[in-house]
CSV table of C-alpha atoms in Angstrom, one decimal:
chain,number,residue,atom,x,y,z
A,142,MET,CA,0.0,0.1,0.0
A,143,LYS,CA,1.3,3.0,-0.9
A,144,PRO,CA,1.2,6.4,1.0
A,145,LEU,CA,-1.0,9.5,-1.1
A,146,LEU,CA,1.0,11.9,-0.6
A,147,ALA,CA,4.3,10.4,-1.1
A,148,ILE,CA,3.0,9.6,-5.3
A,149,SER,CA,1.5,12.7,-6.1
A,150,PHE,CA,5.2,14.5,-5.0
A,151,SER,CA,7.0,11.8,-7.0
A,152,SER,CA,4.8,11.7,-9.9
A,153,LEU,CA,5.4,15.5,-9.9
A,154,ALA,CA,9.0,15.5,-10.0
A,155,ASN,CA,8.6,12.7,-12.8
A,156,SER,CA,6.5,14.4,-15.2
A,157,PHE,CA,9.0,17.8,-15.0
A,158,HIS,CA,11.5,16.3,-15.5
A,159,GLN,CA,10.5,14.7,-18.3
A,160,TRP,CA,9.2,17.6,-19.6
A,161,LEU,CA,12.4,19.5,-18.8
A,162,THR,CA,13.8,16.5,-21.1
A,163,ALA,CA,11.9,17.3,-23.8
A,164,MET,CA,12.8,21.6,-23.7
A,165,PHE,CA,17.0,20.7,-23.0
A,166,ALA,CA,19.0,18.6,-25.5
A,167,ASN,CA,21.6,18.7,-22.6
A,168,ASP,CA,21.9,17.3,-19.9
A,169,MET,CA,23.6,19.4,-17.8
A,170,ALA,CA,21.1,22.2,-18.5
A,171,VAL,CA,18.3,20.2,-17.3
A,172,MET,CA,20.1,19.1,-13.8
A,173,VAL,CA,21.0,23.0,-13.3
A,174,THR,CA,17.6,23.9,-14.0
A,175,GLU,CA,16.0,21.4,-11.6
A,176,MET,CA,18.6,22.3,-9.3
A,177,VAL,CA,17.4,25.7,-9.0
A,178,VAL,CA,13.7,24.4,-9.2
A,179,VAL,CA,14.5,22.8,-5.8
A,180,GLY,CA,16.1,25.3,-4.4
A,181,ILE,CA,13.8,28.0,-4.7
A,182,SER,CA,10.4,26.2,-3.8
A,183,LEU,CA,12.9,24.8,-0.9
A,184,ILE,CA,13.4,28.6,0.5
A,185,VAL,CA,9.7,29.2,-0.6
A,186,PHE,CA,8.7,26.0,2.1
A,187,LEU,CA,11.3,27.6,4.8
A,188,VAL,CA,9.4,31.1,5.1
A,189,LEU,CA,5.9,29.6,5.3
A,190,LEU,CA,7.2,27.2,7.7
A,191,SER,CA,9.1,29.6,9.6
A,192,PHE,CA,5.9,32.3,9.3
A,193,PHE,CA,4.2,28.8,10.8
A,194,LEU,CA,6.6,28.6,13.3
A,195,GLY,CA,6.5,32.0,14.4
A,196,TYR,CA,2.9,31.8,14.9
A,197,MET,CA,2.9,28.3,16.9
A,198,GLU,CA,5.5,30.1,18.9
A,199,ARG,CA,3.3,32.9,20.2
A,200,LYS,CA,-0.1,30.4,20.2
A,201,VAL,CA,2.0,27.8,22.7
A,202,ALA,CA,3.4,30.7,24.8
A,203,ALA,CA,-0.3,31.9,24.8
A,204,PHE,CA,-1.9,28.2,26.0
A,205,MET,CA,1.0,28.0,28.1
A,206,GLN,CA,0.1,31.3,30.2
A,207,ILE,CA,-3.9,30.9,29.4
A,208,ARG,CA,-3.9,33.8,27.5
A,209,LEU,CA,-5.4,33.8,24.0
A,210,GLY,CA,-2.2,34.8,22.0
A,211,PRO,CA,-2.5,36.9,18.7
A,212,ASN,CA,-6.4,36.5,17.7
A,213,ARG,CA,-7.1,40.1,16.1
A,214,VAL,CA,-5.1,39.5,12.1
A,215,GLY,CA,-7.1,36.6,10.3
A,216,PRO,CA,-9.0,33.9,11.5
A,217,LYS,CA,-7.4,33.1,15.3
A,218,GLY,CA,-4.6,35.8,14.6
A,219,SER,CA,-3.3,33.6,12.3
A,220,LEU,CA,-2.2,36.5,9.4
A,221,GLN,CA,-0.7,38.4,12.3
A,222,ILE,CA,3.0,36.9,10.9
A,223,VAL,CA,2.3,38.4,7.8
A,224,ALA,CA,1.2,41.1,9.2
A,225,ASP,CA,4.2,41.4,11.1
A,226,THR,CA,6.8,40.6,8.0
A,227,VAL,CA,4.7,43.5,6.1
A,228,LYS,CA,5.8,45.7,8.8
A,229,LEU,CA,9.3,44.6,9.3
A,230,LEU,CA,9.8,45.1,5.4
A,231,PHE,CA,8.5,48.7,5.6
A,232,LYS,CA,11.3,49.5,8.2
A,233,GLU,CA,14.3,51.2,8.0
A,234,GLY,CA,17.3,49.0,8.2
A,235,LEU,CA,20.1,50.8,9.9
A,236,THR,CA,23.6,50.2,10.2
A,237,PRO,CA,25.2,52.0,13.1
A,238,ASP,CA,27.8,54.4,12.4
A,239,ASN,CA,30.6,52.4,14.9
A,240,ALA,CA,29.9,49.0,13.3
A,241,ASP,CA,32.2,47.3,11.4
A,242,LYS,CA,30.1,47.9,8.0
A,243,PHE,CA,31.0,44.9,5.8
A,244,LEU,CA,30.9,42.2,8.7
A,245,PHE,CA,27.5,43.9,9.9
A,246,ASN,CA,25.9,43.5,6.9
A,247,LEU,CA,27.6,40.0,6.1
A,248,ALA,CA,26.6,38.6,9.0
A,249,PRO,CA,22.6,38.3,8.6
A,250,PHE,CA,23.5,36.3,4.8
A,251,ILE,CA,25.5,33.9,6.6
A,252,MET,CA,22.7,33.2,9.1
A,253,VAL,CA,20.4,32.2,6.8
A,254,ILE,CA,22.1,31.1,4.0
A,255,THR,CA,24.2,27.8,6.8
A,256,SER,CA,20.3,27.3,8.4
A,257,MET,CA,19.0,27.2,4.0
A,258,LEU,CA,21.8,24.4,3.6
A,259,VAL,CA,21.7,22.1,6.4
A,260,VAL,CA,17.7,21.3,5.4
A,261,ALA,CA,19.4,19.4,1.5
A,262,PRO,CA,19.9,16.0,3.5
A,263,ILE,CA,16.6,15.8,4.9
A,264,ALA,CA,14.3,13.1,4.0
A,265,PHE,CA,10.6,14.4,4.5
A,266,ALA,CA,8.7,11.5,3.0
A,267,ARG,CA,9.2,8.3,1.2
A,268,ASP,CA,11.2,8.4,-1.7
A,269,PHE,CA,11.2,12.2,-1.4
A,270,GLN,CA,14.9,13.3,-0.4
A,271,ILE,CA,16.3,16.3,-2.1
A,272,TRP,CA,20.1,15.3,-1.1
A,273,ASP,CA,20.7,11.8,-0.1
A,274,ILE,CA,24.5,11.7,0.4
A,275,SER,CA,26.3,9.3,2.2
A,276,ILE,CA,27.9,11.5,4.6
A,277,GLY,CA,24.5,13.1,5.8
A,278,VAL,CA,24.7,12.7,9.5
A,279,LEU,CA,28.4,14.7,9.2
A,280,TYR,CA,27.4,17.6,6.6
A,281,VAL,CA,24.6,18.5,8.9
A,282,SER,CA,26.8,19.0,12.0
A,283,SER,CA,29.7,20.4,10.3
A,284,VAL,CA,27.6,23.1,8.2
A,285,SER,CA,25.1,23.6,10.9
A,286,SER,CA,28.6,25.0,13.3
A,287,ILE,CA,29.3,27.4,10.8
A,288,THR,CA,26.6,29.1,12.6
A,289,VAL,CA,28.2,30.4,15.9
A,290,ILE,CA,30.9,32.1,13.0
A,291,GLY,CA,27.7,34.2,11.9
A,292,ILE,CA,26.6,35.5,15.4
A,293,LEU,CA,30.4,36.2,16.3
A,294,MET,CA,30.1,38.4,13.4
A,295,ALA,CA,26.7,39.9,14.0
A,296,GLY,CA,27.9,40.8,17.7
A,297,TRP,CA,31.9,41.7,16.7
A,298,SER,CA,30.8,44.1,14.1
A,299,SER,CA,27.8,45.4,16.5
A,300,ASN,CA,30.3,47.5,18.7
A,301,ASN,CA,28.0,47.5,20.8
A,302,LYS,CA,29.2,46.1,24.7
A,303,TYR,CA,25.5,43.9,25.0
A,304,SER,CA,26.2,42.5,21.3
A,305,LEU,CA,29.8,40.9,22.0
A,306,LEU,CA,29.3,39.4,25.6
A,307,GLY,CA,25.6,38.1,23.8
A,308,ALA,CA,28.4,36.8,20.7
A,309,MET,CA,30.9,35.6,23.4
A,310,ARG,CA,28.8,33.4,25.7
A,311,SER,CA,26.6,32.4,22.4
A,312,GLY,CA,29.8,30.9,21.1
A,313,ALA,CA,31.4,29.3,24.1
A,314,GLN,CA,27.4,27.6,24.2
A,315,ILE,CA,26.9,26.4,20.8
A,316,VAL,CA,31.0,25.1,20.7
A,317,SER,CA,30.4,23.5,23.9
A,318,TYR,CA,27.2,21.6,23.1
A,319,GLU,CA,28.3,20.2,19.4
A,320,LEU,CA,30.5,17.9,21.2
A,321,SER,CA,27.7,16.0,22.8
A,322,ILE,CA,25.7,16.1,19.7
A,323,GLY,CA,28.6,15.0,18.1
A,324,LEU,CA,28.6,12.0,20.5
A,325,SER,CA,25.0,11.1,20.4
A,326,LEU,CA,24.5,11.3,17.0
A,327,ILE,CA,27.6,8.3,16.7
A,328,SER,CA,25.9,6.2,19.1
A,329,ILE,CA,23.4,5.9,16.5
A,330,VAL,CA,25.7,5.6,12.8
A,331,VAL,CA,27.1,3.0,15.2
A,332,LEU,CA,23.7,1.2,15.5
A,333,SER,CA,22.9,1.7,11.8
A,334,GLY,CA,26.2,1.5,10.1
A,335,SER,CA,25.8,4.5,7.7
A,336,LEU,CA,26.3,8.4,7.6
A,337,SER,CA,23.3,8.7,5.3
A,338,LEU,CA,20.6,9.8,6.5
A,339,GLY,CA,18.4,8.1,4.0
A,340,ASP,CA,19.8,5.0,5.4
A,341,ILE,CA,19.3,5.4,8.8
A,342,VAL,CA,15.8,5.6,8.3
A,343,ASN,CA,15.9,2.5,6.6
A,344,SER,CA,17.2,0.7,8.9
A,345,GLN,CA,14.5,1.6,11.1
A,346,VAL,CA,11.5,-0.3,9.0
A,347,ASN,CA,11.0,-3.0,12.0
A,348,GLY,CA,11.0,-0.1,14.7
A,349,TRP,CA,12.4,3.1,15.2
A,350,TRP,CA,16.1,3.0,17.2
A,351,ILE,CA,14.4,4.9,20.4
A,352,PHE,CA,12.2,1.4,20.5
A,353,LYS,CA,15.1,-1.2,19.1
A,354,GLY,CA,17.9,0.7,21.0
A,355,HIS,CA,17.1,0.1,24.5
A,356,ILE,CA,18.0,2.8,27.2
A,357,PRO,CA,21.6,3.8,25.8
A,358,VAL,CA,19.7,5.2,22.7
A,359,VAL,CA,17.1,6.9,24.9
A,360,ILE,CA,20.5,8.3,26.7
A,361,ALA,CA,21.6,9.4,23.7
A,362,PHE,CA,17.8,11.2,22.3
A,363,ILE,CA,17.4,13.2,25.3
A,364,VAL,CA,21.0,14.6,25.2
A,365,PHE,CA,20.3,15.4,21.8
A,366,ILE,CA,16.9,17.0,22.7
A,367,ILE,CA,19.0,19.3,25.5
A,368,ALA,CA,22.2,19.9,23.4
A,369,SER,CA,20.3,21.0,20.6
A,370,THR,CA,18.0,23.2,22.2
A,371,ALA,CA,21.3,25.0,23.8
A,372,GLU,CA,23.0,24.4,20.1
A,373,ILE,CA,19.9,26.4,18.8
A,374,ASN,CA,20.1,29.3,21.4
A,375,ARG,CA,16.6,28.8,22.6
A,376,ALA,CA,15.4,28.7,26.2
A,377,PRO,CA,16.5,28.0,29.1
A,378,PHE,CA,20.1,28.3,27.0
A,379,ASP,CA,19.0,31.8,25.1
A,380,MET,CA,21.9,33.3,27.1
A,381,ALA,CA,23.0,35.1,24.0
A,382,GLU,CA,20.1,37.5,23.5
A,383,ALA,CA,18.5,36.8,27.0
A,384,GLU,CA,16.8,40.2,26.9
A,385,GLN,CA,15.9,41.3,30.6
A,386,GLU,CA,20.2,41.9,30.6
A,387,LEU,CA,21.7,42.3,27.2
A,388,THR,CA,18.6,42.9,25.3
A,389,ALA,CA,19.2,40.7,22.8
A,390,GLY,CA,22.1,40.0,22.8
A,391,PHE,CA,24.1,39.9,19.4
A,392,HIS,CA,21.7,41.6,17.3
A,393,THR,CA,20.5,44.1,19.7
A,394,GLU,CA,22.0,46.8,16.8
A,395,TYR,CA,19.9,45.0,13.7
A,396,ALA,CA,17.2,46.3,12.6
A,397,GLY,CA,13.9,45.8,9.6
A,398,MET,CA,14.5,42.7,7.3
A,399,LYS,CA,18.3,42.5,9.0
A,400,PHE,CA,17.0,41.3,12.1
A,401,ALA,CA,14.3,39.6,10.3
A,402,MET,CA,16.6,37.6,8.5
A,403,PHE,CA,18.3,36.6,12.3
A,404,LEU,CA,14.5,35.4,13.3
A,405,LEU,CA,13.9,33.2,10.2
A,406,SER,CA,17.4,31.0,10.4
A,407,GLU,CA,16.1,30.8,14.3
A,408,TYR,CA,13.2,29.3,13.5
A,409,ILE,CA,14.9,27.2,10.4
A,410,ASN,CA,17.3,25.6,12.9
A,411,LEU,CA,14.5,25.1,15.5
A,412,PHE,CA,12.5,22.9,12.4
A,413,VAL,CA,16.5,21.4,11.1
A,414,VAL,CA,17.2,20.1,14.8
A,415,SER,CA,13.4,19.1,15.0
A,416,ALA,CA,13.8,17.1,11.7
A,417,ILE,CA,16.7,15.7,12.2
A,418,ALA,CA,16.0,14.3,15.7
A,419,ALA,CA,12.6,13.0,14.3
A,420,THR,CA,14.6,11.0,11.6
A,421,ILE,CA,18.3,9.7,13.7
A,422,PHE,CA,15.6,8.3,16.8
A,423,LEU,CA,12.2,8.4,15.7
A,424,GLY,CA,12.8,6.8,12.2
A,425,GLY,CA,11.8,10.2,10.5
A,426,TRP,CA,8.8,9.0,7.4
A,427,MET,CA,8.6,5.5,9.0
A,428,PRO,CA,4.9,4.5,10.3
A,429,LEU,CA,4.6,3.1,13.7
A,430,HIS,CA,4.6,-0.3,13.5
A,431,ILE,CA,4.3,-3.0,16.3
A,432,GLY,CA,5.5,-6.7,15.9
A,433,ASN,CA,3.1,-8.7,14.1
A,434,TRP,CA,0.1,-6.5,14.3
A,435,GLN,CA,-0.9,-6.9,10.8
A,436,ALA,CA,-4.0,-4.8,10.7
A,437,PHE,CA,-2.4,-2.5,13.3
A,438,ASN,CA,0.6,-2.4,10.6
A,439,GLN,CA,-1.3,-1.7,7.7
A,440,ALA,CA,-3.1,0.9,9.6
A,441,MET,CA,-0.2,2.7,9.9
A,442,ASP,CA,0.9,2.1,6.4
A,443,TYR,CA,-2.0,4.3,5.4
A,444,ILE,CA,-1.1,7.5,6.5
A,445,PRO,CA,1.3,9.2,4.2
A,446,SER,CA,4.6,9.6,5.1
A,447,SER,CA,5.0,13.3,5.1
A,448,LEU,CA,2.6,13.1,7.8
A,449,TRP,CA,4.4,10.7,9.7
A,450,PHE,CA,7.9,13.0,9.3
A,451,PHE,CA,5.8,16.1,9.8
A,452,GLY,CA,3.9,15.0,13.2
A,453,LYS,CA,7.0,13.4,14.8
A,454,THR,CA,9.2,16.8,13.7
A,455,PHE,CA,6.3,19.1,15.1
A,456,THR,CA,6.0,16.7,18.4
A,457,ILE,CA,9.8,17.5,19.2
A,458,ILE,CA,9.0,21.7,17.9
A,459,PHE,CA,6.6,21.3,20.8
A,460,ILE,CA,8.4,20.0,23.5
A,461,ILE,CA,11.4,22.9,22.7
A,462,MET,CA,8.9,25.8,22.7
A,463,TRP,CA,7.5,23.8,26.4
A,464,PHE,CA,10.8,24.4,28.1
A,465,ARG,CA,10.7,27.6,27.3
A,466,TRP,CA,7.9,28.2,29.9
A,467,THR,CA,9.0,25.3,32.7
A,468,PHE,CA,12.6,26.8,33.1
A,469,PRO,CA,14.0,29.8,34.1
A,470,ARG,CA,17.4,30.4,32.4
A,471,LEU,CA,20.9,29.7,33.3
A,472,ARG,CA,23.7,31.1,34.1
A,473,VAL,CA,27.0,31.6,31.8
A,474,ASP,CA,28.7,29.3,34.6
A,475,GLN,CA,26.4,27.0,34.9
A,476,LEU,CA,25.4,26.1,31.7
A,477,LEU,CA,28.7,25.5,30.7
A,478,ASN,CA,29.3,22.7,33.8
A,479,LEU,CA,25.7,21.0,32.5
A,480,GLU,CA,27.3,20.3,29.3
A,481,TRP,CA,31.1,19.7,30.3
A,482,LYS,CA,30.3,18.3,33.7
A,483,TYR,CA,27.0,16.2,32.8
A,484,LEU,CA,26.4,15.8,29.3
A,485,LEU,CA,29.9,15.2,28.2
A,486,PRO,CA,31.4,12.5,29.8
A,487,ILE,CA,27.1,10.8,30.1
A,488,SER,CA,27.4,10.6,26.1
A,489,MET,CA,30.7,9.4,26.0
A,490,VAL,CA,30.3,6.2,28.2
A,491,ASN,CA,26.8,6.2,26.3
A,492,VAL,CA,28.6,5.4,23.0
A,493,ILE,CA,30.8,2.6,24.9
A,494,LEU,CA,27.8,1.4,26.1
A,495,VAL,CA,25.7,1.6,22.5
A,496,THR,CA,29.2,0.0,21.0
A,497,VAL,CA,28.5,-3.0,23.5
A,498,MET,CA,25.2,-3.4,22.1
A,499,ALA,CA,25.8,-3.3,19.0
A,500,ILE,CA,28.6,-6.1,19.3
A,501,MET,CA,26.4,-8.6,22.2
A,502,GLY,CA,23.4,-8.2,19.2
A,503,TRP,CA,21.0,-7.2,22.6
A,504,HIS,CA,19.0,-4.6,19.9
A,505,PHE,CA,16.3,-6.0,17.9
B,188,MET,CA,29.7,9.8,-5.6
B,189,SER,CA,31.0,11.8,-8.2
B,190,ASN,CA,31.5,15.8,-8.0
B,191,THR,CA,28.6,16.7,-9.4
B,192,ASP,CA,27.1,15.5,-6.9
B,193,TYR,CA,27.7,18.7,-4.5
B,194,LEU,CA,26.7,20.9,-7.2
B,195,LEU,CA,23.1,21.1,-5.8
B,196,ILE,CA,24.9,22.1,-2.5
B,197,PHE,CA,26.6,24.6,-4.5
B,198,ILE,CA,23.2,25.9,-6.6
B,199,GLN,CA,21.8,26.0,-2.8
B,200,PHE,CA,23.9,28.2,-2.1
B,201,ILE,CA,23.8,30.8,-5.0
B,202,VAL,CA,19.8,30.9,-4.5
B,203,ALA,CA,19.9,31.1,-0.9
B,204,GLY,CA,22.4,34.0,-1.3
B,205,GLY,CA,20.1,35.3,-3.8
B,206,PHE,CA,17.0,35.2,-1.5
B,207,VAL,CA,18.7,37.7,1.0
B,208,THR,CA,20.2,39.7,-1.3
B,209,LEU,CA,16.9,39.8,-3.1
B,210,VAL,CA,15.1,41.1,0.2
B,211,LEU,CA,17.8,43.1,1.8
B,212,PHE,CA,17.6,45.1,-1.6
B,213,VAL,CA,14.1,45.4,-1.7
B,214,THR,CA,13.7,46.5,1.7
B,215,HIS,CA,16.5,49.3,0.7
B,216,PHE,CA,13.8,50.8,-1.1
B,217,LEU,CA,10.7,50.6,0.0
B,218,GLY,CA,12.0,51.6,4.3
B,219,PRO,CA,12.2,55.8,5.2
B,220,LYS,CA,15.4,56.8,5.2
B,221,ARG,CA,15.9,59.1,8.1
B,222,LYS,CA,19.2,59.0,9.8
B,223,THR,CA,20.4,61.2,12.4
B,224,SER,CA,23.4,61.0,14.5
B,225,ASP,CA,21.4,60.1,17.7
B,226,LYS,CA,19.7,57.2,15.7
B,227,LEU,CA,23.1,55.8,14.1
B,228,GLU,CA,24.4,56.2,17.6
B,229,THR,CA,25.5,52.5,19.4
B,230,PHE,CA,22.5,51.4,21.7
B,231,GLU,CA,23.7,51.4,25.5
B,232,CYS,CA,20.2,51.6,27.1
B,233,GLY,CA,19.5,55.3,26.2
B,234,ILE,CA,22.6,56.6,28.2
B,235,GLU,CA,25.2,58.3,25.9
B,236,SER,CA,28.1,55.0,24.8
B,237,GLN,CA,31.3,54.8,26.8
B,238,GLY,CA,34.4,54.0,24.9
B,239,ASN,CA,35.1,51.0,22.9
B,240,ALA,CA,32.9,48.1,22.7
B,241,ARG,CA,35.7,45.9,21.9
B,242,LEU,CA,36.6,45.3,25.7
B,243,PRO,CA,39.4,42.4,26.7
B,244,PHE,CA,36.9,39.5,27.9
B,245,SER,CA,37.5,37.0,30.6
B,246,ILE,CA,39.9,34.3,29.9
B,247,LYS,CA,37.2,31.5,30.1
B,248,TYR,CA,35.8,31.7,26.8
B,249,PHE,CA,38.9,31.7,25.3
B,250,LEU,CA,39.7,28.5,27.1
B,251,THR,CA,36.7,26.7,26.0
B,252,ALA,CA,37.1,27.0,22.3
B,253,ILE,CA,40.5,25.5,23.3
B,254,LEU,CA,39.1,22.4,24.8
B,255,PHE,CA,36.6,22.2,22.1
B,256,VAL,CA,38.7,22.1,19.4
B,257,LEU,CA,40.8,19.4,21.0
B,258,PHE,CA,37.5,17.2,22.2
B,259,ASP,CA,35.6,17.9,18.4
B,260,VAL,CA,39.1,16.4,16.6
B,261,GLU,CA,38.2,13.4,18.8
B,262,VAL,CA,34.7,13.1,18.1
B,263,ILE,CA,35.5,13.5,14.2
B,264,PHE,CA,38.3,10.9,14.6
B,265,LEU,CA,34.9,8.6,15.9
B,266,TYR,CA,33.1,8.8,12.6
B,267,PRO,CA,34.8,6.4,9.9
B,268,TRP,CA,35.2,4.7,13.2
B,269,ALA,CA,31.4,4.7,13.8
B,270,VAL,CA,30.6,3.5,10.4
B,271,ASN,CA,33.0,0.4,9.6
B,272,PHE,CA,32.5,-0.8,13.0
B,273,LYS,CA,30.0,-3.8,11.9
B,274,GLU,CA,33.5,-5.0,9.7
B,275,PHE,CA,35.7,-4.5,12.5
B,276,SER,CA,33.7,-6.6,15.2
B,277,SER,CA,33.2,-9.0,12.9
B,278,THR,CA,35.5,-11.6,13.2
B,279,ASN,CA,37.0,-10.3,16.4
B,280,MET,CA,37.0,-7.8,19.4
B,281,SER,CA,39.8,-5.6,17.5
B,282,GLY,CA,37.7,-2.6,16.9
B,283,PHE,CA,35.9,-2.7,20.4
B,284,ILE,CA,39.3,-2.8,22.4
B,285,SER,CA,40.8,0.0,20.1
B,286,MET,CA,38.0,2.2,20.6
B,287,SER,CA,38.1,1.7,24.4
B,288,ILE,CA,41.7,2.1,24.4
B,289,PHE,CA,41.0,5.7,22.4
B,290,MET,CA,37.8,6.8,24.8
B,291,GLY,CA,39.9,5.8,27.6
B,292,LEU,CA,42.7,8.3,27.1
B,293,LEU,CA,39.8,10.6,25.7
B,294,LEU,CA,38.4,10.4,29.4
B,295,LEU,CA,41.6,10.3,31.3
B,296,GLY,CA,42.2,13.6,29.0
B,297,PHE,CA,38.8,15.1,30.8
B,298,ILE,CA,39.5,14.3,34.4
B,299,TYR,CA,42.5,16.0,33.7
B,300,ILE,CA,40.9,19.0,33.3
B,301,ILE,CA,38.1,18.7,35.5
B,302,LYS,CA,41.3,18.2,38.3
B,303,LYS,CA,42.8,20.8,36.9
B,304,GLY,CA,39.9,23.0,37.2
B,305,ALA,CA,39.8,24.4,33.7
B,306,LEU,CA,36.0,25.0,34.1
B,307,LYS,CA,35.8,26.8,37.9
B,308,TRP,CA,34.5,29.7,36.8
B,309,GLU,CA,35.3,32.1,40.2
C-alpha cells in the first residue's frame, strides 16, 4: 500500500523531469534547472514554515500562560505573522556609525544561508529526499556549526557591549554543546552503520531506534534534545540574547529586514534540529509498526509518510517550545557546567554502552 | 559519488544567497531613510555610549574554545570508526578494544581538565 502524498510528490517530480528533458537537449542544463527549481521551492517552503513556527510559538506561549495570544489579524490571529513581516519590510534598515559596515551586513547572509543549506539532506517523505548524500550526518553537524561564525560576526561588528557579550556567551555555548550532539549522533551511526540519513531511516523499518535501542538510545535522545536546544540558542539556554540583561544580545543593533533574517534562521534551525532528531531517533517518515500486529501495521501504513515525518517533527518542536515556559534561564557558568561536567561524560560513556550493545546484539 | 553530486549544494548556496540579497535590496528602497546622529549611535540603554565596546573578555571563553577544538577533533575521529564498526567487530573484538583505549584516553584527558580546574568559573 503506497501513501497518497508521496505518490503525488514523486509523480510531479517525474513529469517535470520529462518536460525539462524535452525542452533541453543538454543533460547538464536539465540538471541545473532542476536544482534551481528545487532550491527556490525549498526557500519558499522554509519561509512559509517559519511563518507557521512564529505563529505556533506565540500560540503555544499563550496556551502555557492561559491567555489568547494573537487573535485580531485573520482567523484566530493566523495572519498576524504576515502583518508583522509586512511591517518589517517597510522598516528602515540601519547600520550604526560605529559598526564594521561590511561584517555587520554580511552576518545575516551567513546565518540564513547556513540554516537553509542544512535542510538539504533531510528525508521529508518516502522517496522524497532532496539530497541523499553518503555523509549526511557529518554534513549536517559540520554545516550547522558555521552558524556560530555568523553570531560572533554580528556581535563583534556591532561595536556594542551587549552584542559582544552575547556573542561571546553564544560562541562558548554552541561549540560546547556541539560535542554532545556529535556523540549522540555517533551512537546511532554505530547501530545503523551508515552516515546517510536515507540509510538511517531505512534501518528503522522494523522499529524506530528509540524502541529498538533500549536505554542507551533513550539517553542519547535526551542528550540530543537538551544539547540541540542549547545549540539553537533557545530558552532556557538563551544566554546569547537574554532579553532582560543583554537587550537581545548579538542582534541588538539590527533593525528591519536584517533583524528578520536572524529570526528566519532561528526558526529554520529549530525545524532542522527537530527534523534531525525525528529522523535519527524516531524513524523519520517510517510509520509506527508493532511486531506482528498485521492489521495495526497496515492501518499505520495508510497514513502518508510525510504526515508521519511532520507529526514527529512538530511534536519535538512543541516540546522545545514547552521548555521555554518551564525552565528559568541558566547562568553562563551553570550552562557550561551542565555540558562539560554532565552531558559530555554521560554521552561518552553512552557511546561505549551502545557499542557493547551492538557487539552483543542486544538490540533487535 | 561524483563531483556533480555536490553541485546541488553549490546551487542551493547561490539561490539562498540570492534570496537574502533580493530581500535586503528591496527593503532598502521600501523603507524610509531618515538618518540622524542620535539614531546611528550605538545603543546603550539610553545613556551616552562610553568608550570602545571591544573590551578584553574573560579568558574562560577562550579556554572553552580551545577545549572544544581538542575534543571535537577526537569526536571527528569517531565518525569513520562508527561507520566501519560492524566490519571490525565481525571477526574479533579488535575494533571495540582499540576504540575503548581511545575513549579511555579521552576520558583521562577529561578528568585531568576537571582536576586542573579549567572549567571552574570563579
